[in-house]
C-alpha positions as semicolon CSV with decimal commas, in nm:
position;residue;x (nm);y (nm);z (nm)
1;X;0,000;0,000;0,000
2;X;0,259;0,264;-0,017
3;X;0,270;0,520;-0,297
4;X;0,543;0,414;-0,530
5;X;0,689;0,684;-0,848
6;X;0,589;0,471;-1,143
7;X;0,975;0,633;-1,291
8;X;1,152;0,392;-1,020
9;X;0,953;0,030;-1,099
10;X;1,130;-0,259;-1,243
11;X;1,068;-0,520;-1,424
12;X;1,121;-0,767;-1,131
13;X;0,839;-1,037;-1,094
14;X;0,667;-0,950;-0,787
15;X;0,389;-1,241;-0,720
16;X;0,107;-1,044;-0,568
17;X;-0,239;-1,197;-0,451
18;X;-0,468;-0,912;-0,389
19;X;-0,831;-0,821;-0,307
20;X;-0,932;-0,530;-0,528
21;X;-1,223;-0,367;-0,475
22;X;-1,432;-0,201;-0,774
23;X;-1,644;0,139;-0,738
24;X;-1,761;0,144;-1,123
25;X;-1,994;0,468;-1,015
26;X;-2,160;0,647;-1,253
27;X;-2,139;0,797;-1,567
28;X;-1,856;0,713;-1,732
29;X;-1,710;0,538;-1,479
30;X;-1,828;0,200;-1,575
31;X;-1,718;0,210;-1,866
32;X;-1,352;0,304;-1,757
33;X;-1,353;0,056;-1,491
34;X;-1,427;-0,195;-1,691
35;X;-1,165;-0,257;-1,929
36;X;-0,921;-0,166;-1,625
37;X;-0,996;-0,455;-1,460
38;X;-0,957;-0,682;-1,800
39;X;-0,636;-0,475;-1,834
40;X;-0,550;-0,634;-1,398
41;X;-0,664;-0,989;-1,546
42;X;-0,437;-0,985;-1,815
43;X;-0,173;-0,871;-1,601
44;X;-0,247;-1,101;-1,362
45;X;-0,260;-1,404;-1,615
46;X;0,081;-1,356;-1,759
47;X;0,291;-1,238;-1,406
48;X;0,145;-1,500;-1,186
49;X;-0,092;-1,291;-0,998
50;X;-0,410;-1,332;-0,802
51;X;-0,666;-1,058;-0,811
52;X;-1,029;-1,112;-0,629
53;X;-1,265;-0,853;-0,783
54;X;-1,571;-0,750;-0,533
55;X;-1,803;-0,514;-0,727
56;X;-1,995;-0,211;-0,495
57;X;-2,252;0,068;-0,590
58;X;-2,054;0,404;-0,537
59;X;-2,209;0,736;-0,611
60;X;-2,500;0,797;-0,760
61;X;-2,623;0,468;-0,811
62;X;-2,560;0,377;-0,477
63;X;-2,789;0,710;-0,342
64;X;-3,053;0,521;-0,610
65;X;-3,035;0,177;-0,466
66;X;-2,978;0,264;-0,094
67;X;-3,015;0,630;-0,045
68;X;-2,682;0,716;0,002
69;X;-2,323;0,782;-0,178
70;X;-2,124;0,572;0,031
71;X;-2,314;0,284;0,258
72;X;-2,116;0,203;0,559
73;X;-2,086;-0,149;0,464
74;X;-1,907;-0,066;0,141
75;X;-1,718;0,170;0,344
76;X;-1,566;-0,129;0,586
77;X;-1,530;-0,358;0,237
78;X;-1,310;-0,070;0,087
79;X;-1,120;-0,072;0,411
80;X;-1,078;-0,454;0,434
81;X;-0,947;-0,476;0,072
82;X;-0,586;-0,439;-0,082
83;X;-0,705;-0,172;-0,330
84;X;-0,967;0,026;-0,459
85;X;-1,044;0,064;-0,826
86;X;-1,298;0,397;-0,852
87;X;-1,441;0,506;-1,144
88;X;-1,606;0,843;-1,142
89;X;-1,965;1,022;-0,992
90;X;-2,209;1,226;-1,061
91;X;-2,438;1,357;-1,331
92;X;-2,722;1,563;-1,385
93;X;-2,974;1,311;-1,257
94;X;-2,854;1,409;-0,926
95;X;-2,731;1,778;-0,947
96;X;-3,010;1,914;-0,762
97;X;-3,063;1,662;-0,488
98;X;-2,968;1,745;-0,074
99;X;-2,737;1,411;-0,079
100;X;-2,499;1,364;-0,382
101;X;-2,309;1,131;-0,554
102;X;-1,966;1,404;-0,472
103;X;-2,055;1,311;-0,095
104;X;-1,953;0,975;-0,088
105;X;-1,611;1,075;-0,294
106;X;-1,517;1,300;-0,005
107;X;-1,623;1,085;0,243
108;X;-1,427;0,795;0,053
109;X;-1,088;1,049;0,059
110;X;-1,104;1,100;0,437
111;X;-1,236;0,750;0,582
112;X;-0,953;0,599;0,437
113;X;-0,712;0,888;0,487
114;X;-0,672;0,890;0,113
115;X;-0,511;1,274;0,112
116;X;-0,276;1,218;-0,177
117;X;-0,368;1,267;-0,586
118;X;-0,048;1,150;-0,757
119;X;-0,038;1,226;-1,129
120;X;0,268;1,137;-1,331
121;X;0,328;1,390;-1,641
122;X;0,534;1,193;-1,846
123;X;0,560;1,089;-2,238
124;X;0,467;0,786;-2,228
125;X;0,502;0,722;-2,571
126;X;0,708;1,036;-2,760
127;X;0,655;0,985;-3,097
128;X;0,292;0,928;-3,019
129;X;0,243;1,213;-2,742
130;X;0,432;1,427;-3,007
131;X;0,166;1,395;-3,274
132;X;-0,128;1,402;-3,040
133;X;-0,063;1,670;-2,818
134;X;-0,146;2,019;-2,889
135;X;0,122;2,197;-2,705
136;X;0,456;2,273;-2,908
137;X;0,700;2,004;-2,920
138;X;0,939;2,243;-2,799
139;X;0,780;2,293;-2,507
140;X;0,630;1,909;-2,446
141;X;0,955;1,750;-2,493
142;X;1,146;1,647;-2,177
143;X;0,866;1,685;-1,995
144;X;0,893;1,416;-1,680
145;X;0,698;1,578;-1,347
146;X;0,467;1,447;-1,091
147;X;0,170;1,658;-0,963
148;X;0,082;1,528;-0,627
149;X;-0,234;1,682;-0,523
150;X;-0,388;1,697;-0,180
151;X;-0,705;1,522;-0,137
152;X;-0,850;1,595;0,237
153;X;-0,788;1,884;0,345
154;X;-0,850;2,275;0,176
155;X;-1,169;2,452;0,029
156;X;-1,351;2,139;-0,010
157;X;-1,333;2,043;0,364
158;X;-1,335;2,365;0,513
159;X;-1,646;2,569;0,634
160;X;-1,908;2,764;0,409
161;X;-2,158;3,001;0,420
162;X;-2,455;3,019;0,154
163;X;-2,527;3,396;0,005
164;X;-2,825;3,556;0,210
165;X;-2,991;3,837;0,122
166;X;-2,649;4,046;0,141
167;X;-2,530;3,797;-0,146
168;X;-2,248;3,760;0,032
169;X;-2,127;3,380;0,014
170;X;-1,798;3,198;0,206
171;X;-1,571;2,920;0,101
172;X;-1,280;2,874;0,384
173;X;-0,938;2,704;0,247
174;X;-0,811;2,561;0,575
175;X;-0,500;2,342;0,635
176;X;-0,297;2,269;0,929
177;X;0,085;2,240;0,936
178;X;0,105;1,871;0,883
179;X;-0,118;1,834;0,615
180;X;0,113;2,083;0,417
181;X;0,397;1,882;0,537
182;X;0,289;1,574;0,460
183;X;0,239;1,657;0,098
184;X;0,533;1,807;0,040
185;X;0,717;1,525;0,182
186;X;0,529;1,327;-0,013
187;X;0,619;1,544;-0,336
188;X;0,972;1,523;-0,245
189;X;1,045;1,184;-0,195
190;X;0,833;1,112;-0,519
191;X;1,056;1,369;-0,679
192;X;1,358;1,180;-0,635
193;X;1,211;0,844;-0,773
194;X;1,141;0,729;-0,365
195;X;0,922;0,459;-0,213
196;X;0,741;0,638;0,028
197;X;0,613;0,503;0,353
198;X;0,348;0,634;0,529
199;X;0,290;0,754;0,916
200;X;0,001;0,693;1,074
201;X;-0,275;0,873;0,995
202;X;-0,360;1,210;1,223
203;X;-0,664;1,440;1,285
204;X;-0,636;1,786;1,082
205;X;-0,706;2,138;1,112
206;X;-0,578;2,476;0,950
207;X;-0,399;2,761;0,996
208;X;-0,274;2,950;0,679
209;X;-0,044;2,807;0,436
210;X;0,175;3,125;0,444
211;X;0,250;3,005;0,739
212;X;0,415;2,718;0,687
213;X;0,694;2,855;0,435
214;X;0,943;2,772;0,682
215;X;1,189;2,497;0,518
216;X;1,098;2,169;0,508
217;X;1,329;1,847;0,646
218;X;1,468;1,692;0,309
219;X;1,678;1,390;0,261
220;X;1,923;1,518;0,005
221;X;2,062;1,892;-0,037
222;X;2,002;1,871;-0,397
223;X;1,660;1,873;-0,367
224;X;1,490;2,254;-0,409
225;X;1,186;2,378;-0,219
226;X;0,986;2,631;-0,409
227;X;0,651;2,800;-0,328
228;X;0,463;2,934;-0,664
229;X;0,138;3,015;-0,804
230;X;-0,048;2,794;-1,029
231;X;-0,065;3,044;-1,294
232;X;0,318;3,136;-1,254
233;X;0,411;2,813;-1,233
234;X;0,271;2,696;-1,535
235;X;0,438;2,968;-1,751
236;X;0,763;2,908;-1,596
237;X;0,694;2,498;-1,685
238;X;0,707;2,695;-2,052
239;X;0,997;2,879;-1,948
240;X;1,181;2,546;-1,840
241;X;1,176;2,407;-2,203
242;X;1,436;2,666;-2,279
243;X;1,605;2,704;-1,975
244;X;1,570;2,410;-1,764
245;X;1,582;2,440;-1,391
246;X;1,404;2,054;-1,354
247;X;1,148;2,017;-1,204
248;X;1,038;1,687;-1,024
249;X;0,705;1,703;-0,890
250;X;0,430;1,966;-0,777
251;X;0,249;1,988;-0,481
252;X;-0,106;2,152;-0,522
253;X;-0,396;2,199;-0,321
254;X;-0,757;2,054;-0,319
């Protein structure tokens, strides 16, 4: 169960037997998870493998059949299992109903402590991703980042307040120390092509993330800390293609 950079695997046989649980959703999602799981067979078939497959309604569907996102007992089966394979939620169907499908997804995230998104940018395939892409070869090539994204924490977890007659509404972006530190750890260690192995998981709350600018422990000089805006940081990604400072991975908020 630890988060591995997909730049550091091997080709070493590995024998895994593994109970894999399967959250098709809605929308889309069943049709994603689908061939995914043909895609786990296959693996499975030619590397020795064992994978158990245990189907559960998730999302919208599951407010349909049960009147609710995420049921508690699918909650304790995602727990019990090796993995979780999620497709996606939500749809119109349900975009004006008190509980929705996006419920159960957060619910999902901080159950299970599930606070990282970890997105490898990479070209897979160059002469493919060269052709396909719409962004300038010039600027796509070499391009070999992770964008580790925190999941449990921020706007989405933090208090609101609905517009009253003032028409004044609230969304509060709230994150405590360790949550920032955990995913920049996280985005370090994955930076430098690093198992990482989690602590134990901790109860949060926020102060601001201004705050928390104050260097973080790393396990090698050479790696650079950097605090950016999105926006900024995206043109200087553009920048980078002609003169390279590298950079490894991003850590983003919710």
């Amino acid at each position: 169960r630890d988060l591995i950079d997909p730049r550091s695997l091997t080709r070493a046989l590995v024998m895994v037997k593994a109970k894999i649980v399967v959250l098709p959703g809605d929308g889309i999602g069943p049709e994603v998870t689908a061939p995914t799981v043909e895609i786990l067979k296959a693996v499975a078939a030619a590397r020795g493998h064992e994978f158990e497959f245990e189907y559960c309604d998730f999302g919208g569907i599951s407010i349909d059949n049960h009147g609710e996102p995420l049921t508690d007992k699918v909650l304790e089966t995602c727990r019990a299992a090796d993995a979780v394979l999620l497709g996606a939620v939500g749809g119109p169907k349900w975009a004006s109903n008190d509980i929705r499908p996006e419920q159960g997804l957060l619910k999902i995230r901080k159950e299970l402590g599930l606070f990282a998104n970890v997105r490898p940018c990479m070209l897979i395939s160059p002469e493919f991703s060269m052709k396909a892409s719409p962004i300038k070869e010039q600027f796509l090539k070499g391009t070999d980042f992770i964008v580790v994204r925190e999941l449990t924490g921020g706007i989405y977890f933090g208090d609101r307040t609905e517009a009253g007659e003032d028409g004044r509404a609230v969304d509060t972006m709230v994150y405590t120390v360790p949550e920032v530190e955990r995913i920049a750890r996280l985005a370090a260690k994955m930076a430098m092509g690093c198992v990482w192995h989690p602590a134990p998981p901790t109860s949060h709350r926020l102060p601001p993330c201004r705050n928390v600018r104050r260097p973080l422990p790393t396990p090698t000089p050479t790696l650079v800390l950097a605090h950016a805006n999105l926006v900024a940081l995206a043109h200087w990604h553009t920048r980078a293609r002609i003169d390279p400072p590298h950079v490894g991975a991003v850590g983003v908020s919710d």
